[in-house]
Structures are given as structure tokens and as C-alpha cells.
mmCIF file of C-alpha atoms in Angstrom:
data_model
loop_
_atom_site.group_PDB
_atom_site.id
_atom_site.type_symbol
_atom_site.label_atom_id
_atom_site.label_comp_id
_atom_site.label_asym_id
_atom_site.label_seq_id
_atom_site.Cartn_x
_atom_site.Cartn_y
_atom_site.Cartn_z
ATOM 1 C CA MET H 1 17.625 23.937 -0.916
ATOM 2 C CA ALA H 2 16.429 23.386 2.518
ATOM 3 C CA VAL H 3 14.328 25.676 4.528
ATOM 4 C CA VAL H 4 14.579 24.205 8.276
ATOM 5 C CA SER H 5 12.590 24.844 11.233
ATOM 6 C CA GLU H 6 14.913 24.504 14.397
ATOM 7 C CA THR H 7 11.882 24.269 16.629
ATOM 8 C CA ALA H 8 13.220 21.350 18.837
ATOM 9 C CA VAL H 9 16.877 22.470 18.593
ATOM 10 C CA GLN H 10 16.935 24.370 22.180
ATOM 11 C CA ALA H 11 20.517 23.538 22.577
ATOM 12 C CA TYR H 12 21.912 25.340 19.890
ATOM 13 C CA GLN H 13 19.465 28.148 19.826
ATOM 14 C CA HIS H 14 20.864 29.260 22.993
ATOM 15 C CA LYS H 15 24.285 29.647 21.564
ATOM 16 C CA THR H 16 23.346 31.608 18.524
ATOM 17 C CA PRO H 17 23.165 35.399 18.920
ATOM 18 C CA LYS H 18 20.166 37.225 19.018
ATOM 19 C CA ARG H 19 20.229 39.249 15.589
ATOM 20 C CA ARG H 20 17.724 39.630 12.646
ATOM 21 C CA ALA H 21 19.928 37.659 10.556
ATOM 22 C CA THR H 22 22.686 35.548 11.612
ATOM 23 C CA TYR H 23 25.528 34.185 9.160
ATOM 24 C CA ALA H 24 27.125 31.008 10.337
ATOM 25 C CA PRO H 25 30.814 30.435 8.725
ATOM 26 C CA ALA H 26 30.789 27.741 6.070
ATOM 27 C CA ASN H 27 30.827 24.183 7.754
ATOM 28 C CA LYS H 28 34.167 22.388 8.355
ATOM 29 C CA ARG H 29 33.552 20.834 5.096
ATOM 30 C CA GLY H 30 33.780 23.838 3.050
ATOM 31 C CA GLY H 31 30.269 23.983 2.370
ATOM 32 C CA PRO H 32 27.712 27.005 2.055
ATOM 33 C CA ARG H 33 27.290 29.482 4.971
ATOM 34 C CA VAL H 34 23.713 28.861 6.591
ATOM 35 C CA VAL H 35 21.719 32.016 7.269
ATOM 36 C CA TYR H 36 19.403 31.979 10.222
ATOM 37 C CA PHE H 37 16.641 33.775 11.052
ATOM 38 C CA ASP H 38 13.900 34.239 13.899
ATOM 39 C CA LYS H 39 10.530 33.548 12.929
ATOM 40 C CA LYS H 40 9.487 37.157 13.929
ATOM 41 C CA ASP H 41 12.398 38.296 11.084
ATOM 42 C CA ALA H 42 11.539 35.983 8.529
ATOM 43 C CA THR H 43 10.178 37.568 5.743
ATOM 44 C CA PRO H 44 9.570 35.792 2.389
ATOM 45 C CA GLU H 45 11.853 38.167 0.544
ATOM 46 C CA LYS H 46 14.569 37.828 2.873
ATOM 47 C CA ILE H 47 14.222 34.214 2.778
ATOM 48 C CA VAL H 48 14.253 33.968 -0.959
ATOM 49 C CA ARG H 49 17.306 36.331 -1.214
ATOM 50 C CA ALA H 50 19.327 34.123 1.269
ATOM 51 C CA LEU H 51 18.193 30.940 -0.449
ATOM 52 C CA LYS H 52 19.082 32.179 -3.964
ATOM 53 C CA ARG H 53 22.556 33.415 -2.357
ATOM 54 C CA ASN H 54 23.409 30.394 0.007
ATOM 55 C CA GLY H 55 20.902 27.568 -0.655
ATOM 56 C CA VAL H 56 19.959 27.131 2.635
ATOM 57 C CA VAL H 57 17.995 28.841 5.542
ATOM 58 C CA ILE H 58 17.107 27.956 9.051
ATOM 59 C CA ILE H 59 14.092 29.615 10.526
ATOM 60 C CA ARG H 60 14.235 29.136 14.305
ATOM 61 C CA LYS H 61 10.887 28.345 15.939
ATOM 62 C CA LEU H 62 8.759 28.569 13.066
ATOM 63 C CA ALA H 63 6.544 25.988 14.449
ATOM 64 C CA SER H 64 5.839 26.230 18.132
ATOM 65 C CA PRO H 65 6.995 23.450 20.337
ATOM 66 C CA ARG H 66 3.494 22.345 21.076
ATOM 67 C CA VAL H 67 2.950 21.851 17.233
ATOM 68 C CA MET H 68 6.050 19.978 16.978
ATOM 69 C CA ASP H 69 5.179 17.714 20.211
ATOM 70 C CA ARG H 70 1.754 16.813 18.387
ATOM 71 C CA VAL H 71 3.713 15.850 15.090
ATOM 72 C CA ALA H 72 5.791 13.599 17.401
ATOM 73 C CA ALA H 73 2.724 12.087 19.076
ATOM 74 C CA ASP H 74 0.854 11.545 15.662
ATOM 75 C CA LEU H 75 3.611 9.797 14.504
ATOM 76 C CA LYS H 76 4.569 7.576 17.330
ATOM 77 C CA PRO H 77 2.260 4.640 16.712
ATOM 78 C CA TYR H 78 3.617 4.550 13.168
ATOM 79 C CA PHE H 79 7.436 4.484 13.926
ATOM 80 C CA ASP H 80 6.611 1.918 16.755
ATOM 81 C CA LYS H 81 5.530 -0.858 13.931
ATOM 82 C CA THR H 82 8.029 0.523 11.107
ATOM 83 C CA PRO H 83 10.871 -2.019 10.632
ATOM 84 C CA PHE H 84 14.372 -0.652 10.155
ATOM 85 C CA GLY H 85 15.513 -0.012 6.588
ATOM 86 C CA GLU H 86 17.583 -2.263 4.345
ATOM 87 C CA GLY H 87 20.951 -1.467 2.641
ATOM 88 C CA GLU H 88 23.444 1.451 2.986
ATOM 89 C CA TYR H 89 21.145 3.830 1.101
ATOM 90 C CA MET H 90 18.051 3.473 3.375
ATOM 91 C CA GLY H 91 20.132 2.750 6.569
ATOM 92 C CA GLN H 92 19.908 -0.682 8.747
ATOM 93 C CA ARG H 93 19.355 1.230 11.893
ATOM 94 C CA THR H 94 16.782 3.925 10.522
ATOM 95 C CA LYS H 95 12.978 4.163 10.210
ATOM 96 C CA ARG H 96 11.202 5.798 7.587
ATOM 97 C CA THR H 97 7.380 6.617 7.582
ATOM 98 C CA SER H 98 5.484 8.517 4.307
ATOM 99 C CA SER H 99 2.199 9.770 3.426
ATOM 100 C CA LEU H 100 2.456 12.138 6.521
ATOM 101 C CA VAL H 101 -0.484 14.329 5.875
ATOM 102 C CA ALA H 102 -2.729 11.301 5.905
ATOM 103 C CA LYS H 103 -1.141 10.235 9.385
ATOM 104 C CA SER H 104 -0.885 13.575 11.174
ATOM 105 C CA THR H 105 -3.698 16.366 10.709
ATOM 106 C CA THR H 106 -1.147 18.545 12.559
ATOM 107 C CA ILE H 107 1.217 18.134 9.621
ATOM 108 C CA GLY H 108 -1.377 18.840 6.969
ATOM 109 C CA GLU H 109 -2.691 21.985 8.746
ATOM 110 C CA LYS H 110 0.458 23.604 10.361
ATOM 111 C CA LEU H 111 3.346 22.536 8.436
ATOM 112 C CA ALA H 112 2.643 21.389 4.758
ATOM 113 C CA ILE H 113 0.894 24.756 4.263
ATOM 114 C CA HIS H 114 2.575 27.262 6.362
ATOM 115 C CA PRO H 115 1.934 30.451 5.002
ATOM 116 C CA LEU H 116 5.446 31.528 5.221
ATOM 117 C CA ILE H 117 6.912 28.620 3.485
ATOM 118 C CA LEU H 118 4.039 28.729 0.743
ATOM 119 C CA LYS H 119 5.087 32.269 -0.021
ATOM 120 C CA VAL H 120 8.758 31.246 -0.385
ATOM 121 C CA VAL H 121 7.802 28.480 -2.825
ATOM 122 C CA ASP H 122 5.817 30.668 -4.853
ATOM 123 C CA ALA H 123 8.454 33.273 -5.140
ATOM 124 C CA MET H 124 11.105 30.393 -6.012
ATOM 125 C CA LEU H 125 8.880 28.438 -8.599
ATOM 126 C CA LEU H 126 5.890 30.300 -9.926
ATOM 127 C CA ASP H 127 8.168 32.465 -12.344
ATOM 128 C CA ARG H 128 8.490 29.550 -14.493
ATOM 129 C CA CYS H 129 5.518 27.184 -13.796
ATOM 130 C CA GLN H 130 1.807 27.334 -13.533
ATOM 131 C CA ASN H 131 1.516 25.655 -10.400
ATOM 132 C CA TYR H 132 3.427 23.164 -8.125
ATOM 133 C CA ARG H 133 2.693 20.257 -5.865
ATOM 134 C CA LEU H 134 3.479 18.695 -2.334
ATOM 135 C CA ALA H 135 5.418 15.509 -4.087
ATOM 136 C CA THR H 136 6.386 13.797 -0.801
ATOM 137 C CA THR H 137 6.109 14.008 2.812
ATOM 138 C CA HIS H 138 8.073 11.499 4.989
ATOM 139 C CA CYS H 139 9.703 11.440 8.540
ATOM 140 C CA VAL H 140 13.147 9.509 9.170
ATOM 141 C CA SER H 141 14.080 8.425 12.551
ATOM 142 C CA ILE H 142 17.861 7.925 12.465
ATOM 143 C CA GLY H 143 19.070 5.107 15.109
ATOM 144 C CA LYS H 144 22.204 5.210 16.949
ATOM 145 C CA GLY H 145 25.249 4.155 15.102
ATOM 146 C CA GLU H 146 23.757 4.573 11.636
ATOM 147 C CA THR H 147 26.298 5.156 8.502
ATOM 148 C CA LEU H 148 25.994 7.932 6.638
ATOM 149 C CA GLN H 149 23.789 8.176 3.861
ATOM 150 C CA PRO H 150 25.538 8.835 0.419
ATOM 151 C CA LEU H 151 25.621 12.101 -0.858
ATOM 152 C CA HIS H 152 22.629 12.899 -3.019
ATOM 153 C CA ARG H 153 20.140 15.504 -4.587
ATOM 154 C CA ASP H 154 16.548 15.428 -3.382
ATOM 155 C CA ASP H 155 15.800 16.232 -6.944
ATOM 156 C CA SER H 156 17.209 13.286 -8.456
ATOM 157 C CA ILE H 157 14.054 11.346 -9.263
ATOM 158 C CA TYR H 158 13.418 13.795 -11.638
ATOM 159 C CA PRO H 159 14.771 14.449 -15.161
ATOM 160 C CA LEU H 160 16.470 17.645 -14.400
ATOM 161 C CA THR H 161 19.597 19.300 -15.835
ATOM 162 C CA HIS H 162 22.118 20.737 -13.220
ATOM 163 C CA PRO H 163 23.082 23.310 -13.119
ATOM 164 C CA GLY H 164 19.525 24.919 -13.756
ATOM 165 C CA PRO H 165 16.759 26.676 -12.099
ATOM 166 C CA GLU H 166 15.441 25.016 -8.990
ATOM 167 C CA SER H 167 12.585 22.838 -9.439
ATOM 168 C CA VAL H 168 12.372 21.291 -6.187
ATOM 169 C CA ILE H 169 12.134 22.869 -2.685
ATOM 170 C CA SER H 170 12.600 20.656 0.210
ATOM 171 C CA THR H 171 12.006 21.682 4.000
ATOM 172 C CA VAL H 172 12.840 19.880 7.113
ATOM 173 C CA TRP H 173 11.166 20.223 10.108
ATOM 174 C CA ALA H 174 13.003 19.139 13.422
ATOM 175 C CA VAL H 175 10.732 17.213 15.404
ATOM 176 C CA SER H 176 13.705 16.351 17.857
ATOM 177 C CA GLU H 177 17.070 17.642 18.585
ATOM 178 C CA PHE H 178 18.680 18.040 15.058
ATOM 179 C CA THR H 179 22.335 17.312 15.587
ATOM 180 C CA GLU H 180 25.511 15.848 13.512
ATOM 181 C CA GLU H 181 25.497 12.859 15.998
ATOM 182 C CA ASN H 182 22.170 11.852 15.537
ATOM 183 C CA GLY H 183 22.175 12.079 11.671
ATOM 184 C CA ALA H 184 21.101 15.615 10.917
ATOM 185 C CA THR H 185 20.935 16.596 7.220
ATOM 186 C CA GLN H 186 24.297 17.765 6.083
ATOM 187 C CA ILE H 187 24.797 21.039 4.247
ATOM 188 C CA VAL H 188 27.424 20.642 1.305
#
């Protein structure tokens, strides 16, 4: 499951009708319908209901452009000195940097503990566990002409049985335009 903040996707936002919840049709590969919420209409209850039904939600402008610009500025020095990946899975034209909370106070204070996201994660996970933790924070910069990463589950590093209840909730925050052409996460 993914909760995506479309903060930086200005071009796409202008094409989406302004309604409380917008349902996009299944993608051209037959994937799930994506439910879009504007920040002002996104309640934990609505998001959880949509996640359980569709597996993915996009919340427009959950973080302000100013916050996302700060994140980009905070991470730029790290990406400037990060080498490209090795191999097909990591991408030979892709840069990755991790431990983002240590590298950006903005991520630690504004994104990693965003109140709406925490309420959604509480509702999705706390009915079967006492607590949860932030497992990984990383940022990916996909270069022009990169090949597609093989299809994978974000929770594949854990010994989980599928199908089964959700045990990992992924959030993706778009720091720049998030498109198929620049390697945006595909929803299948």
C-alpha cells in the first residue's frame, strides 16, 4: 500500500477534477483504481477505507511546496556526492540516499511524523500490534533512460505470508514531478 503526497505534481493536479474524492480508472496495465483526496478532505477514516478497498491513495498537497523545496535543498548535497547504483535492481542511472531523518530535519519534523499519516498507520496496524516503528527512510533520484526496476513488494524483506493483513505501510513523498517518464512508482 502506498500513501503518496502529490505536492510537486503541478501539471497533473490541474487535470484532475476538483471533487472531494476522485477515482481514477484502473491503469492501462489493469491495476487498481487510485483514489485522490485533496488535503482538506482527507480524513484518516476516508483514507483507511480507500486503502483497504483499493490499496493506494494519493493525497494532493499534503505537504506544502515550501516544505518539499526544503527537503530537496536538504538532500541536494547528499545526492551530489552519491554514485549511481550498480545492477538492474538498484539501477545504473539511479542514485539512492538513506537515513533521511538524520540528513533533513524537515523530513523528521514535517513528513516522518505527519499527524494525518500517523493516524492512518495507527488505524491500519494497531489492531494487531502494540506499536510500530519507522523502518526505512530513503530517497531515490532516477536518471533519464533508467530501466524499470523489477516488480517487487516493499515488505519482501520480512518473513510475511501473503495474502495476509498489511504489516508494512509505505509512504511516498514526491519531491519533484512524479511521472511514468521519470520512473514514478507504478501501481499494480
